[in-house]
Coordinates of C-alpha atoms and ligand atoms in Angstrom, one line a residue:
X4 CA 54.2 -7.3 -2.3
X5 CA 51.4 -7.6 0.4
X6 CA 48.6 -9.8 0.2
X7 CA 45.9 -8.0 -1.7
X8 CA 43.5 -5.9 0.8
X9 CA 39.5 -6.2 -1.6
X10 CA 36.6 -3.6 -0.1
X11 CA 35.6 -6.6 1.5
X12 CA 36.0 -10.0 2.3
X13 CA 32.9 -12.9 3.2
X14 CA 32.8 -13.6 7.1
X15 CA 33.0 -17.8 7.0
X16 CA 31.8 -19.9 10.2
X17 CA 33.9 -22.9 11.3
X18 CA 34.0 -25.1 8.4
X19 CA 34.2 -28.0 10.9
X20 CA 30.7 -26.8 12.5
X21 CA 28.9 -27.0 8.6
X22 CA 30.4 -30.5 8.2
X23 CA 27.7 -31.9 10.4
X24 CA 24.9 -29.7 8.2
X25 CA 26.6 -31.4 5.3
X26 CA 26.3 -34.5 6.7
X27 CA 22.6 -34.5 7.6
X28 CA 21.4 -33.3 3.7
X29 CA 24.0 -36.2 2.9
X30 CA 21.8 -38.8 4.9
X31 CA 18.3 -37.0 4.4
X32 CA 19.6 -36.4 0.2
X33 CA 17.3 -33.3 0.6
X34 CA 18.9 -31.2 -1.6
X35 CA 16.3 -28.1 -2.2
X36 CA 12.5 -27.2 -2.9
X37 CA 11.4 -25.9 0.6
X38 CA 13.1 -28.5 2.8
X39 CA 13.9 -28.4 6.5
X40 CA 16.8 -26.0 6.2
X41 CA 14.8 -24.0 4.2
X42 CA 12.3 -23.6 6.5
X43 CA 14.4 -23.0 9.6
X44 CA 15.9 -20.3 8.1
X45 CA 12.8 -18.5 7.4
X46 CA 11.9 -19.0 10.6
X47 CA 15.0 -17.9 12.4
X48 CA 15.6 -14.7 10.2
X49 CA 12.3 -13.6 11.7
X50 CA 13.6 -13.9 14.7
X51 CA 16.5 -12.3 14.2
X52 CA 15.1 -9.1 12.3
X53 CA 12.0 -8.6 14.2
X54 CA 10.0 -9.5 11.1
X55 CA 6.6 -11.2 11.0
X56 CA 7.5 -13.1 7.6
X57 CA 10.3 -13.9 5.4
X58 CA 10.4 -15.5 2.1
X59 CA 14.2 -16.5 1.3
X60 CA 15.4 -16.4 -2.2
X61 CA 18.6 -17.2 -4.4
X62 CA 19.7 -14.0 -4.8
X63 CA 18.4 -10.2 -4.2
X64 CA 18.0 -9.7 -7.4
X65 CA 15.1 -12.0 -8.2
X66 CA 13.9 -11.0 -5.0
X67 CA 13.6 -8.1 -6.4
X68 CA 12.1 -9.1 -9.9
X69 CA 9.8 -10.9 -7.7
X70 CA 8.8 -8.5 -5.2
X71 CA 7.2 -6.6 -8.3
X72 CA 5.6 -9.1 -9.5
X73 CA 4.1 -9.8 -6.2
X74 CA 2.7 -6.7 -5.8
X75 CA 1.5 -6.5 -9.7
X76 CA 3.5 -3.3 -10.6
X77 CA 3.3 -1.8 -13.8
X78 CA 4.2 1.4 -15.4
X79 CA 6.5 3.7 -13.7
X80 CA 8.2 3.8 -10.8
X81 CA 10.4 6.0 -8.6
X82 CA 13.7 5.0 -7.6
X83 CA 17.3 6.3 -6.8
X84 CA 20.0 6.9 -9.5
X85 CA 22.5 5.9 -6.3
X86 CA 22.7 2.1 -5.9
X87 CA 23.9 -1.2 -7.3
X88 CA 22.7 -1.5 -10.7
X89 CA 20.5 -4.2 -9.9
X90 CA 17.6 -2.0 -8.3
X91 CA 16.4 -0.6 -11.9
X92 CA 17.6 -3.7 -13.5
X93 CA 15.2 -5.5 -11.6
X94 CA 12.7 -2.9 -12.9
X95 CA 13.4 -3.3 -16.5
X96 CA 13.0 -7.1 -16.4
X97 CA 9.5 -6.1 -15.3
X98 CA 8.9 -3.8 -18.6
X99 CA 8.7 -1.0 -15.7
X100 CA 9.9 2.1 -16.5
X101 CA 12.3 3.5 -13.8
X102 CA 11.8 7.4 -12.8
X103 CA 14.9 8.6 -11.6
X104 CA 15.0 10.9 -8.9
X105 CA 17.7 12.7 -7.0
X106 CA 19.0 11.8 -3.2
X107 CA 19.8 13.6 0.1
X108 CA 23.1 14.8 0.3
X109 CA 23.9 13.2 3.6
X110 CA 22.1 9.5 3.7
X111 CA 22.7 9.3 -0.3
X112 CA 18.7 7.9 0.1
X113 CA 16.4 9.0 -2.4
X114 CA 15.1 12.5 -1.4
X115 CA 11.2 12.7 -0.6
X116 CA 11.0 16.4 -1.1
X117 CA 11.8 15.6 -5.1
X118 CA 9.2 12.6 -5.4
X119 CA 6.2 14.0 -6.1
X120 CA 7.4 16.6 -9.0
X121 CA 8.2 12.9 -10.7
X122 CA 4.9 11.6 -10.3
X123 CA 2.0 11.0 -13.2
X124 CA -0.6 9.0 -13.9
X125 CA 1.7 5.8 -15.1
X126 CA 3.5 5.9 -11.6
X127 CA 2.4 2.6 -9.7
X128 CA 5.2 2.8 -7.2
X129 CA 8.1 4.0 -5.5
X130 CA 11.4 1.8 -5.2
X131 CA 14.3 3.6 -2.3
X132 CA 17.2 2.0 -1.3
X133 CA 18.7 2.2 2.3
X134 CA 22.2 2.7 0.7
X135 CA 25.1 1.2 2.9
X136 CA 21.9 0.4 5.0
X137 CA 21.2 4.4 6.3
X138 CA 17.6 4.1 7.2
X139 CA 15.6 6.1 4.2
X140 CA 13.5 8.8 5.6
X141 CA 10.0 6.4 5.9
X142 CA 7.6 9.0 7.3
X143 CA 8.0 11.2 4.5
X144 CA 8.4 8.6 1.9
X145 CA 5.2 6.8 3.3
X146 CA 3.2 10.1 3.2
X147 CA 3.9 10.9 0.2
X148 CA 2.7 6.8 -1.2
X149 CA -0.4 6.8 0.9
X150 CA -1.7 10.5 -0.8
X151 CA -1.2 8.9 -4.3
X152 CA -1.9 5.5 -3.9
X153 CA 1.5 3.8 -4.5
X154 CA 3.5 0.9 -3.1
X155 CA 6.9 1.2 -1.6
X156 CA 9.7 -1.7 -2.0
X157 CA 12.5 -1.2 -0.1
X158 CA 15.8 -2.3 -1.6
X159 CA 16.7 -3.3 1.8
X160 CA 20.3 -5.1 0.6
X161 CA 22.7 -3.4 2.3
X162 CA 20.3 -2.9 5.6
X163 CA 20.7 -6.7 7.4
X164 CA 19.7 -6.2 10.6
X165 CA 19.0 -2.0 11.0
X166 CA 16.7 -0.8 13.1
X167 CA 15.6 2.5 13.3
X168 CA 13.7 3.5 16.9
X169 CA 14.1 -0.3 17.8
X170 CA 12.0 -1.4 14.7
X171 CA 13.3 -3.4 11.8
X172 CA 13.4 -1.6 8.8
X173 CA 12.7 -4.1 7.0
X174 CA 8.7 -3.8 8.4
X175 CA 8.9 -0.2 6.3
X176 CA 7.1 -0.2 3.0
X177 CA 4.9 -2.8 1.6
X178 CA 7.9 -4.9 1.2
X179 CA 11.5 -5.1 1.7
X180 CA 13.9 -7.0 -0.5
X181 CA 17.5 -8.3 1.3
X182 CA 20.5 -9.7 -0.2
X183 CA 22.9 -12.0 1.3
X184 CA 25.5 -12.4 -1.5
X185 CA 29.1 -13.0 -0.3
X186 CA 30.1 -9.2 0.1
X187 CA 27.2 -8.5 2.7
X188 CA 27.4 -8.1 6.4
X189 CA 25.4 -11.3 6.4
X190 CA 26.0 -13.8 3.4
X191 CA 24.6 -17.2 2.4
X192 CA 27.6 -17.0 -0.5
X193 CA 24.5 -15.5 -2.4
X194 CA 20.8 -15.4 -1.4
X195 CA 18.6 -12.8 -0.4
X196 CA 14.9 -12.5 0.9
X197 CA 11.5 -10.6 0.5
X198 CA 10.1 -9.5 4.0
X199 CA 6.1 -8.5 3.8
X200 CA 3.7 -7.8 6.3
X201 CA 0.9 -10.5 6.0
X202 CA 0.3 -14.6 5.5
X203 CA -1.5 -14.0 2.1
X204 CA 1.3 -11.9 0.7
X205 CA 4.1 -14.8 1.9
X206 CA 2.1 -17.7 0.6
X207 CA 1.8 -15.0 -2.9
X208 CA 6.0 -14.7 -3.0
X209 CA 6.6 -18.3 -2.0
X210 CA 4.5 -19.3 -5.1
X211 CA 6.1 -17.0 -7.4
X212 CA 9.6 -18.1 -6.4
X213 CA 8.5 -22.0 -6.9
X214 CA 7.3 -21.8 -10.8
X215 CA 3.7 -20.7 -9.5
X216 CA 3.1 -23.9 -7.9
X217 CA 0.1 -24.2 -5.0
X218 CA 0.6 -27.7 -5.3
X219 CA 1.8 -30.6 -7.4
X220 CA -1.2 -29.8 -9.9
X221 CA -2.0 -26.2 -9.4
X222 CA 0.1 -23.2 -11.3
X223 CA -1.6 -19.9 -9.9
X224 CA 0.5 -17.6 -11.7
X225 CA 3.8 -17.1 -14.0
X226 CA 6.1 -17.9 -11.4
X227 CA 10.3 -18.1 -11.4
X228 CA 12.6 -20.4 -9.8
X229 CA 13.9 -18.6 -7.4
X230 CA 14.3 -20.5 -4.3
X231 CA 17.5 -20.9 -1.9
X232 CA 18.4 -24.4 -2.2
X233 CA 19.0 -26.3 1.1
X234 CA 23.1 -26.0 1.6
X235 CA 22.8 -22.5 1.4
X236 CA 20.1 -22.2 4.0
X237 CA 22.4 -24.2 6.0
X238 CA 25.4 -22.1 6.2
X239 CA 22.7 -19.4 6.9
X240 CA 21.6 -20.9 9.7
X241 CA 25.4 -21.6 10.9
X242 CA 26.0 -17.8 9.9
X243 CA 23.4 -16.0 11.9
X244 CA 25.1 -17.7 15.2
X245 CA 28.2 -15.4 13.6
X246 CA 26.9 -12.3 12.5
X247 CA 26.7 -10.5 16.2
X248 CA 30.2 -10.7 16.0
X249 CA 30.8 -9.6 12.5
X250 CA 29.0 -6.7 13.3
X251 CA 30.8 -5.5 16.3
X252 CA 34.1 -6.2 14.6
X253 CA 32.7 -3.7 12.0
X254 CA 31.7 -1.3 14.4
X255 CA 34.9 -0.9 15.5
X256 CA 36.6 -0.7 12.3
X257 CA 34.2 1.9 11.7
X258 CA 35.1 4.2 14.5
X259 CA 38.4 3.3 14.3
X260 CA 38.4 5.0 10.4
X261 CA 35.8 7.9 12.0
X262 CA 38.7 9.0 14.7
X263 CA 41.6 8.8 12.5
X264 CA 39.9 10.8 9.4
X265 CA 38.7 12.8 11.2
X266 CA 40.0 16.5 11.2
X267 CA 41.8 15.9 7.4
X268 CA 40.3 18.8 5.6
X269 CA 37.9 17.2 2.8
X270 CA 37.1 14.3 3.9
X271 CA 34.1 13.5 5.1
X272 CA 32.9 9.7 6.9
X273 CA 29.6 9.2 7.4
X274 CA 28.2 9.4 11.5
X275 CA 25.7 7.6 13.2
X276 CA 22.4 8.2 12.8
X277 CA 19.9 9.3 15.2
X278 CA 18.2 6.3 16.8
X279 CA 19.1 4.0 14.3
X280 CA 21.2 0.4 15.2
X281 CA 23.8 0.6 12.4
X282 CA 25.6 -2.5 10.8
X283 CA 27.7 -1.1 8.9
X284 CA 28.1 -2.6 5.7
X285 CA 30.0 -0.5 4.2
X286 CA 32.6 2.4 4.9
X287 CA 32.1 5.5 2.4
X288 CA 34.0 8.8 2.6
X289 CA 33.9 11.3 0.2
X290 CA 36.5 13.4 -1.2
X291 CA 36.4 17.5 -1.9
X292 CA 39.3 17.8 -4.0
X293 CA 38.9 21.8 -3.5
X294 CA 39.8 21.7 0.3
X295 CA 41.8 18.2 0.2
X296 CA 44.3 19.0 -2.3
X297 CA 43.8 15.7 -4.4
X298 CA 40.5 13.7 -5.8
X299 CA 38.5 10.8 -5.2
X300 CA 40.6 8.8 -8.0
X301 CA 44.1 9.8 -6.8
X302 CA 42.9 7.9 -3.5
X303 CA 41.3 4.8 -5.3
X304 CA 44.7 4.6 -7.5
X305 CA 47.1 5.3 -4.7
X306 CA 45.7 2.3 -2.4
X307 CA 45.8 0.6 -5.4
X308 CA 49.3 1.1 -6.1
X309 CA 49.5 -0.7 -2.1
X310 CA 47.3 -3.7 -3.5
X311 CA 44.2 -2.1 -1.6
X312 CA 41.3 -2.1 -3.5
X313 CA 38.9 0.5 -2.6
X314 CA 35.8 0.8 -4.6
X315 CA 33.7 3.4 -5.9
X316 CA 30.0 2.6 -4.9
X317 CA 28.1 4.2 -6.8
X318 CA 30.0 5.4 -9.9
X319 CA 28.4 5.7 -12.5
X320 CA 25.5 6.2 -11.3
X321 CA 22.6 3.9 -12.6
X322 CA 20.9 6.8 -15.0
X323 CA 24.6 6.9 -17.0
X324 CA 24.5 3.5 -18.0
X325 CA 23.7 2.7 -21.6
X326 CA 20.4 1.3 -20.7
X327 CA 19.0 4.0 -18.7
X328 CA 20.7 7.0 -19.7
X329 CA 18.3 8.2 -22.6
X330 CA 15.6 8.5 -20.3
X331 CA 13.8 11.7 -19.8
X332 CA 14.6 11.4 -16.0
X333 CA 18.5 10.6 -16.5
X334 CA 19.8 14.3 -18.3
X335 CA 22.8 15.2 -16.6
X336 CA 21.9 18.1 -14.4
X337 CA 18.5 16.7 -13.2
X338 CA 20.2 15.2 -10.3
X339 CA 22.9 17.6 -9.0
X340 CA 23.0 16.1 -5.6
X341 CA 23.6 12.4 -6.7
X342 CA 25.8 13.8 -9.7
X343 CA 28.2 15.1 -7.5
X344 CA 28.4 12.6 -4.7
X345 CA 29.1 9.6 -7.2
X346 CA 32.5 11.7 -8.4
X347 CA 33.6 12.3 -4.5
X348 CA 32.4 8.3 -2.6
X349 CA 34.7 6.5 -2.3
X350 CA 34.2 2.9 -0.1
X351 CA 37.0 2.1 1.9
X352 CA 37.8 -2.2 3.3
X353 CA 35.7 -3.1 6.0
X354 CA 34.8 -6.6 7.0
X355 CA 35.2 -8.7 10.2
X356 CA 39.2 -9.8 9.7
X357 CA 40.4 -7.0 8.3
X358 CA 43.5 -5.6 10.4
X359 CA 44.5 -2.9 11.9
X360 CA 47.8 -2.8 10.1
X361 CA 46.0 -2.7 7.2
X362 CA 43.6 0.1 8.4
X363 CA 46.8 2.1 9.4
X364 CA 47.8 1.6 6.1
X365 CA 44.5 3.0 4.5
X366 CA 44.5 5.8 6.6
X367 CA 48.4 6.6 6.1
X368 CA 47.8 6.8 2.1
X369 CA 44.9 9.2 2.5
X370 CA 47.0 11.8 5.3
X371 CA 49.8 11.8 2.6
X372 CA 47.8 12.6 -0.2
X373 CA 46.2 15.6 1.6
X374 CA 47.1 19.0 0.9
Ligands
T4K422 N1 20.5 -3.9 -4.5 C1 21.6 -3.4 -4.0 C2 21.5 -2.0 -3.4 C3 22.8 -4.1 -4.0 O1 23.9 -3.5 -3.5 C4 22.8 -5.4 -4.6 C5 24.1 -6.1 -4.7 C6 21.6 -5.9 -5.1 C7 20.5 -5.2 -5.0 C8 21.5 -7.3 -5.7 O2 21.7 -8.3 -4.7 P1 22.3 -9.7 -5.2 O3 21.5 -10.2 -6.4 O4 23.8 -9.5 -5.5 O5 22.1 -10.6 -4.0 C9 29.1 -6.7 -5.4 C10 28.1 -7.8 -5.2 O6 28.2 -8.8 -6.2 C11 26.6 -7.3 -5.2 O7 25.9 -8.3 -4.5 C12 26.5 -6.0 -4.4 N2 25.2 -5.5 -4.4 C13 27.4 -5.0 -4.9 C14 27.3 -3.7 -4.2 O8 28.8 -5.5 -4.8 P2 30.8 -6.3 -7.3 O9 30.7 -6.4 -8.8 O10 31.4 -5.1 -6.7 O11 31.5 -7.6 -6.7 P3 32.9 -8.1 -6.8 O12 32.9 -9.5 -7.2 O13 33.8 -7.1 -7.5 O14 33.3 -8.2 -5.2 C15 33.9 -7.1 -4.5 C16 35.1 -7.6 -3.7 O15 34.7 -8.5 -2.7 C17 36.1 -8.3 -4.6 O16 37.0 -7.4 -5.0 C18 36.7 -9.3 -3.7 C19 35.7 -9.5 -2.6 N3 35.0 -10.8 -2.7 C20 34.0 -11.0 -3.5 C21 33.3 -12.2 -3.7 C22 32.2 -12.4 -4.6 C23 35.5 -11.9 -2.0 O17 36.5 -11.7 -1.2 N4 34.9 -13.1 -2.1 C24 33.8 -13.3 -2.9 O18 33.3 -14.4 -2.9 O19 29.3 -6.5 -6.8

């Protein structure tokens, strides 16, 4: 049998080129806390995102837990059904209640015309993802904050490097939360950061990730440890020389799948979005058994059948897990749009070496299954 074919595969720099990073932590035995890797990074990702400031983290998900700590968020908040379970996990941690609320049936974002029925007095905030890193519709989400006097953090994992009319958008919201595990367009094997907008808010996060310490004497608040140790920040330094490349390879896998899906009755990829730098992350399609003959599922277990593991992001959705699913917000039927989508995406292999044999393949299994 073939080699096995995952939904993705990390993109690794020259392991001869992070020898000599090795080598320099060896000699300085600078091994994490803030130290010159650290640092560099920080600064660089700035750079490279168009952000003002960047506080680099473990992983996502305490960049998440931390994020709403940061900003002091209680209550309720808003957030999508659609997304890694993480994004209302990081939520519970908090004691926060999450508000579900349904998404747009072409971005999969959280959909700003059904916010504000969810709103009451307990909500503090409103939590979107940019799923497979389509911008989320800002304006509208930004309007609808500034009338009620909520926050907006971004879950801004799968959005590395986006831009939407040649902005970042990670500057959207009050802050933006990345992740760089493994499986992401950029990866520091895992990590993640908080982009925010001003000095005071940066110094705010870097405390909370370091135990709450100001200095060696001073705790100014219940902080976690959260910080990227100095290895990591390495490779991400060695990475981000890597990642222009990455993403063009995964632009063309991308229209590579667009042209040769295209036309099979049922199946739908994702296009381009109107002034928006994609980087694609990720490559869904969904599946309408009613005009393609077969479902969602007969795809995901034919590849698999071929050692090609597809995946189904987002299924369940995050309102069906034990956890959430008694809440008020998660009844089956409050959220048509995102109820159906998670039976029909399906998210096929893309990352930076996969072939185009392999692509063939992919595509060849779907044509024959079609009606
Ligand atoms: N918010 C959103 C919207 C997210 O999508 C995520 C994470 C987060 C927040 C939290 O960020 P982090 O705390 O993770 O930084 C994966 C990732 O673990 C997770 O980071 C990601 N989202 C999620 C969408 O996907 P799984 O359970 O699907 O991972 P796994 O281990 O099944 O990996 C998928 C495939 O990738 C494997 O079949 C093989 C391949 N793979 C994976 C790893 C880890 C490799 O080839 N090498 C590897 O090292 O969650």
């Amino acid at each position: 049998m073939d080699k096995p074919i995952y939904v993705t595969q990390p993109a690794l720099p020259p392991l001869d080129e992070f020898v000599k990073y090795l080598e320099e932590i060896w000699e300085s035995k600078r091994l994490t806390n803030e130290g010159k890797f650290h640092k560099e990074l920080e600064k660089e990702l700035c750079k490279y995102l168009g952000v003002k400031h960047i506080s680099i983290f473990s992983n996502g998900t305490l960049g998440l837990i931390t994020a709403l700590q940061a900003l002091k968020i209680t209550g309720e908040v808003i957030t999508t059904p659609f997304s890694f379970v993480a994004t209302s996990h990081a939520l519970w941690w908090n004691n926060i209640k999450p508000v579900f609320v349904d998404i747009e049936p072409v971005t999969f974002n959280l959909d700003p015309a059904k916010i504000e029925a969810a709103i009451t007095p307990q909500t503090t905030a409103i939590m979107p993802v940019h799923v497979y890193g389509n911008p989320c519709n800002i304006a509208a989400i930004k309007e609808i904050a500034d009338r009620y006097g909520l926050k907006i953090i971004y879950d801004a994992a799968h959005a590395f490097g986006v831009k939407l009319n040649g902005d970042s958008v990670m500057n959207a919201g009050d802050l933006s939360v990345l992740s760089f595990h493994a499986t992401k367009t950029y990866n520091t094997i895992e990590g993640g950061a908080i982009v925010c907008q001003d000095e005071a808010m940066k110094k705010r996060i870097d405390f909370l990730k370091n135990f709450g310490f100001a200095d060696e004497v001073t705790v100014v608040g219940p902080g976690i440890n959260a910080k990227m140790n100095e290895v990591q920040a390495a490779f991400g330094l060695l990475q981000l020389k890597y990642v222009d490349g990455a993403i063009a390879k995964r632009k063309t896998i991308t229209e590579y799948y667009r042209k040769h899906l295209a036309g099979i009755p049922g199946i739908t990829c994702s296009a381009d979005m109107k002034d928006v730098v994609h980087t694609y992350s990720y490559f869904p399609i969904l599946v309408d058994k009613s005009k393609y003959g077969s479902n969602r599922d007969d795809i995901y277990d034919s590849l698999m059948k071929l050692n090609i593991y597809a995946r189904k992001y987002f299924y369940p959705l995050i309102s069906q897990f034990p956890t959430y699913k008694g809440l008020e917000s998660a009844q089956p039927g409050k959220m048509p749009v995102a109820e159906k989508i998670t039976l029909e995406v399906l998210c096929l292999p893309i990352f930076p070496d996969l072939a185009t044999e392999s692509i063939d393949k992919i595509i060849g299994c779907i044509k024959s299954l079609a009606k």
